[in-house]
Amino acid sequence: IDRGKLSKIVFTNQTLLKKLNEITHPEIIKVIKKEINLAKNKTYNQQKILIIDAALIYEAKMDRLMDKIIVVYINEDVQTKRLIKRNDLSKEEALQRIKSQMPIKEKIKMADYLIDNSSSLCKTKKQVEKIWQELVSLA
């Protein structure tokens, strides 16, 4: 699958994006459930902690599968610039992708932990380490 071509199609047509998500999300959720069951039956890193990295956890209702949710956030301007650079997108394409997701303010309200990714890598790492230590203590 040419992900670039597929993205250009679905992010300009909400009906097609919804259809794609209806096809892919059940399969993704199956894989995540399998990983969760594996994690429950064996130990990862000496702690029973499994990290799921997914942009659409709330939109796909995967939050029901998670014990804790960490939302990594950044202001929309920086997010747009990073998307343009990382994915070689136009500003319009980047904004379409951002707008296709639940607003970050809503995700922040529902999160158990927050990571502000708008500063330096060092500051972001410190936030991650603090959250990790808390999760380890709960495991």
Backbone as a chain_set.jsonl record, in Angstrom:
{"seq": "IDRGKLSKIVFTNQTLLKKLNEITHPEIIKVIKKEINLAKNKTYNQQKILIIDAALIYEAKMDRLMDKIIVVYINEDVQTKRLIKRNDLSKEEALQRIKSQMPIKEKIKMADYLIDNSSSLCKTKKQVEKIWQELVSLA", "coords": {"N": [[0.854, -1.181, 0.0], [0.595, 2.156, -0.873], [1.21, 4.438, 1.3], [1.369, 7.209, 1.281], [-0.173, 8.011, -0.957], [-2.638, 6.909, -0.207], [-3.12, 8.374, 2.137], [-3.412, 10.987, 1.107], [-5.826, 10.682, -0.179], [-7.732, 9.83, 1.838], [-7.557, 11.77, 3.874], [-8.704, 13.956, 2.777], [-11.285, 13.385, 2.494], [-13.776, 12.795, 4.522], [-15.655, 10.718, 4.699], [-14.427, 8.56, 3.422], [-12.204, 8.322, 5.095], [-13.435, 7.577, 7.476], [-14.457, 5.094, 6.68], [-12.068, 3.701, 6.119], [-10.982, 3.651, 8.715], [-12.947, 2.091, 9.952], [-12.388, -0.334, 8.817], [-9.682, -0.839, 9.471], [-9.313, -0.353, 12.278], [-10.624, -2.429, 13.914], [-8.891, -4.609, 13.417], [-6.436, -3.625, 14.321], [-7.065, -3.276, 17.003], [-7.452, -5.953, 17.748], [-4.794, -6.895, 17.631], [-3.631, -5.298, 19.606], [-5.079, -6.163, 21.87], [-4.131, -8.783, 21.978], [-1.422, -8.312, 22.559], [-1.721, -7.119, 25.07], [-2.756, -9.271, 26.545], [-0.559, -11.01, 26.373], [1.29, -9.502, 27.824], [0.119, -9.557, 30.329], [0.496, -12.173, 31.008], [3.2, -12.565, 31.092], [6.304, -11.075, 32.1], [7.339, -7.847, 31.282], [10.32, -6.117, 31.085], [10.807, -6.657, 33.802], [8.658, -5.505, 35.061], [5.133, -5.45, 34.924], [4.347, -3.882, 32.539], [3.039, -2.371, 29.719], [3.422, -0.458, 26.896], [1.409, 1.28, 24.714], [1.534, 2.853, 21.725], [-0.343, 5.039, 20.141], [-2.152, 7.182, 18.04], [-4.898, 7.494, 17.924], [-6.315, 6.606, 20.216], [-8.515, 7.361, 21.88], [-10.442, 8.002, 19.93], [-10.83, 5.557, 18.652], [-11.894, 4.143, 20.659], [-10.169, 2.681, 22.221], [-9.251, 3.304, 24.675], [-10.626, 2.034, 26.645], [-9.347, -0.331, 26.98], [-7.063, 0.22, 28.306], [-5.125, 0.744, 31.272], [-3.985, 3.102, 32.136], [-3.648, 6.319, 30.641], [-1.469, 8.186, 28.711], [-1.092, 11.341, 27.474], [0.565, 12.952, 24.969], [1.353, 16.157, 24.168], [1.291, 19.183, 22.163], [1.486, 22.56, 20.97], [-0.665, 23.634, 18.287], [0.577, 24.989, 16.132], [3.33, 24.271, 16.249], [3.016, 21.525, 16.067], [1.946, 21.324, 13.506], [4.105, 22.294, 11.944], [6.031, 20.314, 12.526], [4.793, 18.023, 11.478], [4.69, 18.705, 8.753], [7.41, 18.773, 8.153], [8.306, 16.154, 8.92], [6.644, 14.394, 7.438], [6.664, 15.367, 4.921], [4.606, 17.164, 3.999], [2.099, 19.461, 2.766], [1.069, 22.588, 4.244], [-1.703, 22.663, 4.389], [-2.364, 19.922, 4.116], [-1.217, 18.903, 6.451], [-2.737, 20.227, 8.402], [-5.251, 19.137, 7.817], [-4.904, 16.512, 8.684], [-4.484, 16.892, 11.425], [-6.948, 18.021, 12.14], [-8.581, 15.871, 11.696], [-8.508, 14.37, 13.92], [-9.549, 13.89, 17.366], [-9.94, 16.888, 19.217], [-7.047, 18.139, 20.856], [-7.37, 19.323, 23.351], [-9.576, 18.018, 24.428], [-8.573, 15.417, 24.687], [-6.587, 15.89, 26.57], [-8.115, 16.486, 28.841], [-9.094, 13.972, 29.484], [-6.912, 12.408, 30.036], [-4.631, 10.444, 32.044], [-2.039, 11.072, 32.554], [0.156, 13.695, 31.486], [2.295, 14.82, 28.894], [4.196, 17.45, 27.989], [5.282, 18.3, 24.979], [6.521, 20.466, 23.827], [8.83, 21.703, 24.416], [12.329, 21.394, 25.119], [14.17, 18.391, 24.24], [15.393, 17.312, 26.458], [13.793, 18.267, 28.612], [11.411, 17.012, 27.967], [12.176, 14.327, 28.217], [12.61, 14.231, 30.992], [10.002, 14.511, 31.96], [8.891, 12.147, 30.97], [10.447, 10.238, 32.333], [9.662, 10.737, 34.987], [6.937, 10.027, 34.929], [7.226, 7.343, 34.159], [8.517, 6.265, 36.429], [6.475, 6.516, 38.303], [4.543, 4.823, 37.163], [5.909, 2.385, 37.271], [6.021, 2.061, 40.019], [3.393, 1.508, 40.506], [2.936, -0.867, 39.233]], "CA": [[0.0, 0.0, 0.0], [1.297, 3.434, -0.91], [0.603, 5.198, 2.397], [1.279, 8.608, 0.877], [-1.35, 8.176, -1.822], [-3.822, 6.624, 0.604], [-3.32, 9.525, 3.027], [-3.941, 12.117, 0.328], [-7.232, 10.39, -0.482], [-8.628, 9.752, 2.996], [-7.574, 12.975, 4.699], [-9.5, 14.992, 2.106], [-12.644, 12.863, 2.374], [-14.111, 12.228, 5.829], [-16.387, 9.46, 4.521], [-13.431, 7.521, 3.144], [-11.395, 8.153, 6.306], [-14.263, 6.795, 8.399], [-14.501, 3.73, 6.149], [-10.747, 3.111, 6.357], [-10.881, 3.378, 10.149], [-13.838, 0.961, 10.255], [-11.713, -1.553, 8.351], [-8.388, -1.071, 10.131], [-9.329, -0.316, 13.74], [-10.859, -3.736, 14.55], [-7.684, -5.442, 13.317], [-5.444, -3.031, 15.225], [-7.511, -3.582, 18.366], [-7.14, -7.376, 17.977], [-3.354, -6.998, 17.902], [-3.389, -4.679, 20.914], [-5.599, -7.086, 22.885], [-3.193, -9.904, 22.048], [-0.237, -7.828, 23.278], [-2.108, -6.928, 26.468], [-2.824, -10.603, 27.151], [0.819, -11.483, 26.523], [1.912, -8.742, 28.913], [-0.451, -10.02, 31.593], [0.971, -13.523, 31.274], [4.642, -12.58, 31.307], [6.801, -9.797, 32.585], [8.156, -6.997, 30.403], [11.224, -5.256, 31.854], [10.599, -6.99, 35.208], [7.387, -4.943, 35.5], [4.069, -5.771, 33.97], [3.986, -2.617, 31.899], [3.015, -2.403, 28.26], [3.15, 0.865, 26.34], [0.773, 1.28, 23.398], [1.703, 4.166, 21.093], [-1.38, 5.162, 19.115], [-2.707, 8.537, 17.989], [-6.365, 7.505, 17.958], [-6.776, 5.76, 21.321], [-9.878, 7.744, 22.269], [-11.334, 7.932, 18.773], [-11.106, 4.146, 18.368], [-12.416, 3.569, 21.908], [-9.175, 1.773, 22.789], [-8.969, 3.711, 26.051], [-11.266, 1.044, 27.521], [-8.41, -1.438, 27.156], [-5.869, 0.715, 28.98], [-5.224, 1.107, 32.685], [-3.592, 4.507, 32.222], [-3.441, 6.97, 29.346], [-0.537, 9.312, 28.676], [-1.273, 12.167, 26.284], [1.689, 13.814, 24.62], [0.726, 17.26, 23.443], [2.083, 20.305, 21.677], [0.557, 23.511, 20.359], [-0.97, 23.264, 16.902], [1.568, 25.549, 15.2], [4.521, 23.421, 16.255], [2.58, 20.224, 15.556], [1.825, 21.469, 12.05], [5.466, 22.388, 11.388], [6.686, 19.003, 12.638], [4.146, 17.128, 10.506], [5.14, 19.118, 7.422], [8.81, 18.352, 8.001], [8.455, 14.699, 9.039], [5.894, 13.643, 6.431], [6.75, 16.082, 3.645], [3.238, 17.562, 3.682], [1.794, 20.886, 2.677], [0.428, 23.054, 5.475], [-3.107, 22.24, 4.313], [-2.423, 18.479, 4.393], [-0.921, 18.715, 7.872], [-3.909, 20.674, 9.161], [-6.327, 18.154, 7.612], [-4.63, 15.371, 9.57], [-4.723, 17.319, 12.805], [-8.395, 18.228, 12.309], [-9.28, 14.582, 11.618], [-8.436, 13.754, 15.238], [-10.214, 14.559, 18.474], [-9.131, 18.027, 19.659], [-6.101, 17.794, 21.92], [-7.922, 19.783, 24.634], [-10.446, 16.948, 24.931], [-7.71, 14.313, 25.108], [-5.92, 16.321, 27.8], [-9.084, 16.362, 29.938], [-9.334, 12.558, 29.807], [-5.644, 11.714, 30.273], [-4.133, 10.22, 33.4], [-0.743, 11.756, 32.6], [0.41, 14.583, 30.353], [3.671, 15.156, 28.534], [4.271, 18.637, 27.142], [6.368, 18.033, 24.034], [6.813, 21.702, 23.103], [10.101, 22.258, 24.871], [13.529, 20.651, 24.718], [14.169, 16.941, 24.404], [15.777, 17.062, 27.851], [12.611, 18.481, 29.46], [10.451, 15.955, 27.648], [12.691, 13.096, 28.846], [12.374, 14.313, 32.438], [8.58, 14.224, 32.176], [8.708, 10.718, 30.702], [11.065, 9.497, 33.44], [8.817, 10.897, 36.175], [5.744, 9.194, 34.725], [7.673, 5.953, 34.174], [8.755, 5.865, 37.82], [5.172, 6.351, 38.95], [3.921, 3.608, 36.625], [6.646, 1.241, 37.825], [5.614, 1.895, 41.42], [2.021, 0.983, 40.516], [2.885, -2.178, 38.559]], "C": [[0.89, 1.232, 0.0], [0.617, 4.349, 0.113], [0.436, 6.67, 2.057], [0.048, 8.872, 0.041], [-2.641, 7.955, -1.036], [-4.142, 7.808, 1.518], [-3.921, 10.708, 2.296], [-5.427, 11.924, 0.02], [-8.101, 10.517, 0.77], [-8.66, 11.021, 3.836], [-8.261, 14.151, 4.017], [-10.956, 14.563, 1.964], [-13.003, 12.13, 3.67], [-14.855, 10.896, 5.734], [-15.413, 8.312, 4.279], [-12.531, 7.272, 4.351], [-12.152, 7.3, 7.317], [-14.298, 5.327, 7.961], [-13.173, 3.012, 6.391], [-10.582, 2.746, 7.83], [-11.767, 2.209, 10.566], [-13.212, -0.369, 9.849], [-10.483, -1.855, 9.204], [-8.47, -1.157, 11.651], [-9.646, -1.662, 14.393], [-9.625, -4.646, 14.508], [-6.589, -4.936, 14.25], [-5.797, -3.365, 16.669], [-7.26, -5.048, 18.706], [-5.678, -7.557, 18.357], [-3.037, -6.425, 19.284], [-3.897, -5.581, 22.034], [-4.671, -8.28, 23.073], [-1.949, -9.499, 22.839], [-0.535, -7.625, 24.762], [-2.168, -8.272, 27.181], [-1.44, -11.201, 27.345], [1.502, -10.794, 27.698], [1.391, -9.196, 30.272], [0.105, -11.381, 31.99], [2.482, -13.65, 31.383], [5.094, -11.182, 31.664], [7.637, -9.11, 31.522], [9.028, -6.144, 31.321], [11.085, -5.459, 33.358], [9.349, -6.345, 35.805], [6.342, -5.353, 34.476], [3.53, -4.469, 33.385], [4.072, -2.799, 30.397], [2.63, -1.014, 27.784], [2.562, 0.688, 24.944], [0.878, 2.704, 22.855], [0.711, 4.262, 19.941], [-2.01, 6.55, 19.186], [-4.212, 8.572, 18.241], [-6.944, 6.634, 19.068], [-8.218, 6.093, 21.708], [-10.856, 7.58, 21.111], [-11.748, 6.498, 18.462], [-11.64, 3.404, 19.596], [-11.457, 2.543, 22.518], [-8.85, 2.119, 24.235], [-9.573, 2.733, 27.055], [-10.341, -0.129, 27.832], [-7.221, -1.06, 28.036], [-6.139, 0.992, 30.453], [-4.942, 2.588, 32.885], [-3.358, 5.039, 30.815], [-2.489, 8.148, 29.543], [-0.801, 10.062, 27.375], [-0.047, 13.054, 26.134], [1.109, 14.926, 23.758], [1.724, 18.362, 23.105], [1.105, 21.299, 21.062], [0.456, 23.227, 18.861], [0.04, 23.81, 15.895], [2.802, 24.664, 15.1], [4.179, 22.043, 15.707], [2.504, 20.251, 14.033], [3.204, 21.495, 11.4], [6.183, 21.04, 11.425], [6.103, 18.005, 11.645], [4.613, 17.43, 9.086], [6.547, 18.595, 7.171], [8.943, 16.831, 7.965], [7.825, 13.946, 7.876], [5.899, 14.294, 5.055], [5.359, 16.468, 3.139], [3.163, 19.059, 3.426], [1.151, 21.288, 4.008], [-1.026, 22.587, 5.52], [-3.249, 20.752, 4.653], [-2.173, 18.201, 5.873], [-2.128, 19.102, 8.725], [-5.089, 19.719, 9.005], [-6.131, 16.958, 8.536], [-4.918, 15.717, 11.02], [-6.222, 17.433, 13.068], [-9.182, 16.919, 12.248], [-9.292, 13.86, 12.966], [-9.271, 14.54, 16.245], [-9.34, 15.748, 18.89], [-8.273, 17.666, 20.871], [-6.621, 18.236, 23.29], [-8.829, 18.724, 25.253], [-9.617, 15.768, 25.431], [-7.027, 14.643, 26.432], [-6.846, 16.147, 29.0], [-9.25, 14.915, 30.395], [-8.071, 11.807, 30.225], [-5.365, 11.51, 31.758], [-2.82, 10.966, 33.618], [-0.593, 12.604, 31.348], [1.904, 14.774, 30.155], [3.602, 16.328, 27.568], [5.508, 18.494, 26.265], [6.781, 19.287, 23.259], [8.164, 22.298, 23.466], [11.262, 21.405, 24.366], [13.344, 19.149, 24.924], [14.485, 16.579, 25.851], [14.574, 17.213, 28.786], [11.556, 17.407, 29.214], [10.884, 14.645, 28.302], [12.438, 13.093, 30.346], [10.915, 14.006, 32.771], [8.301, 12.73, 32.001], [9.256, 9.898, 31.864], [10.217, 9.573, 34.706], [7.572, 10.007, 36.074], [6.114, 7.716, 34.787], [7.862, 5.469, 35.609], [7.435, 5.663, 38.562], [4.478, 5.079, 38.465], [4.597, 2.352, 37.163], [6.212, 0.994, 39.267], [4.199, 1.319, 41.538], [1.925, -0.447, 39.985], [2.997, -3.327, 39.539]], "O": [[1.83, 1.328, 0.789], [-0.416, 4.955, -0.171], [-0.523, 7.308, 2.492], [-0.689, 9.828, 0.284], [-3.606, 8.706, -1.175], [-5.303, 8.196, 1.654], [-4.835, 11.359, 2.803], [-6.188, 12.889, -0.034], [-9.1, 11.236, 0.759], [-9.682, 11.324, 4.45], [-8.387, 15.224, 4.606], [-11.767, 15.285, 1.384], [-12.586, 10.992, 3.886], [-14.697, 10.037, 6.602], [-15.551, 7.232, 4.854], [-12.137, 6.134, 4.605], [-11.577, 6.407, 7.939], [-14.179, 4.427, 8.792], [-13.154, 1.856, 6.815], [-10.1, 1.661, 8.154], [-11.389, 1.423, 11.434], [-13.476, -1.403, 10.463], [-10.271, -2.997, 9.611], [-7.761, -1.961, 12.256], [-8.979, -2.016, 15.365], [-9.354, -5.37, 15.466], [-5.898, -5.727, 14.892], [-4.919, -3.7, 17.464], [-6.891, -5.36, 19.838], [-5.361, -8.288, 19.295], [-2.26, -7.009, 20.039], [-3.215, -5.748, 23.046], [-4.451, -8.733, 24.196], [-1.477, -10.254, 23.689], [0.303, -7.925, 25.612], [-1.682, -8.398, 28.304], [-1.173, -11.83, 28.369], [2.21, -11.435, 28.475], [2.135, -9.215, 31.252], [0.177, -11.704, 33.176], [2.994, -14.716, 31.727], [4.336, -10.221, 31.538], [8.533, -9.715, 30.933], [8.513, -5.513, 32.244], [11.237, -4.502, 34.116], [9.015, -6.62, 36.958], [6.65, -5.571, 33.304], [2.423, -4.027, 33.694], [5.059, -3.318, 29.874], [1.623, -0.459, 28.224], [3.153, 0.022, 24.095], [0.366, 3.645, 23.462], [0.901, 3.643, 18.895], [-2.356, 7.029, 20.266], [-4.738, 9.576, 18.72], [-7.971, 5.987, 18.866], [-9.046, 5.193, 21.845], [-11.965, 7.078, 21.293], [-12.884, 6.249, 18.057], [-11.813, 2.186, 19.569], [-11.882, 1.645, 23.244], [-8.242, 1.317, 24.945], [-9.09, 2.615, 28.181], [-10.528, -0.832, 28.824], [-6.461, -1.93, 28.461], [-7.231, 1.417, 30.833], [-5.583, 3.247, 33.703], [-2.929, 4.311, 29.92], [-2.683, 8.987, 30.423], [-0.738, 9.476, 26.295], [0.325, 13.798, 27.041], [0.456, 14.668, 22.746], [2.815, 18.458, 23.666], [0.002, 20.915, 20.672], [1.364, 22.659, 18.255], [0.328, 23.148, 14.898], [3.263, 24.345, 14.003], [4.967, 21.457, 14.963], [2.942, 19.318, 13.36], [3.442, 20.795, 10.416], [6.862, 20.667, 10.469], [6.84, 17.228, 11.038], [4.897, 16.517, 8.311], [6.838, 18.044, 6.109], [9.61, 16.283, 7.088], [8.395, 12.974, 7.379], [5.222, 13.832, 4.136], [4.98, 16.148, 2.013], [4.048, 19.82, 3.818], [0.743, 20.434, 4.794], [-1.517, 22.166, 6.567], [-4.154, 20.368, 5.395], [-2.843, 17.36, 6.473], [-2.491, 18.387, 9.659], [-5.846, 19.511, 9.953], [-7.096, 16.45, 9.106], [-5.521, 14.931, 11.751], [-6.707, 16.989, 14.109], [-10.326, 16.863, 12.699], [-9.996, 12.865, 13.138], [-9.645, 15.69, 16.011], [-8.115, 15.625, 18.913], [-8.723, 16.978, 21.787], [-6.336, 17.581, 24.292], [-8.844, 18.556, 26.473], [-9.92, 15.187, 26.473], [-6.903, 13.786, 27.307], [-6.407, 15.708, 30.062], [-9.518, 14.664, 31.57], [-8.159, 10.682, 30.717], [-5.799, 12.289, 32.607], [-2.528, 11.429, 34.72], [-1.136, 12.282, 30.291], [2.671, 14.875, 31.113], [3.033, 16.226, 26.481], [6.637, 18.559, 26.75], [7.327, 19.185, 22.16], [8.585, 23.293, 22.878], [11.174, 20.776, 23.311], [12.479, 18.706, 25.679], [13.905, 15.643, 26.402], [14.362, 16.371, 29.659], [10.892, 16.951, 30.145], [10.06, 13.934, 28.875], [12.089, 12.057, 30.911], [10.63, 13.318, 33.752], [7.568, 12.129, 32.786], [8.601, 8.965, 32.329], [10.072, 8.579, 35.416], [7.209, 9.323, 37.031], [5.398, 6.923, 35.397], [7.413, 4.378, 35.96], [7.306, 4.735, 39.361], [3.894, 4.344, 39.261], [3.926, 1.368, 37.475], [6.055, -0.153, 39.683], [3.853, 0.715, 42.553], [0.952, -1.152, 40.254], [2.97, -4.489, 39.133]]}, "num_chains": 1, "name": "protein.A"}
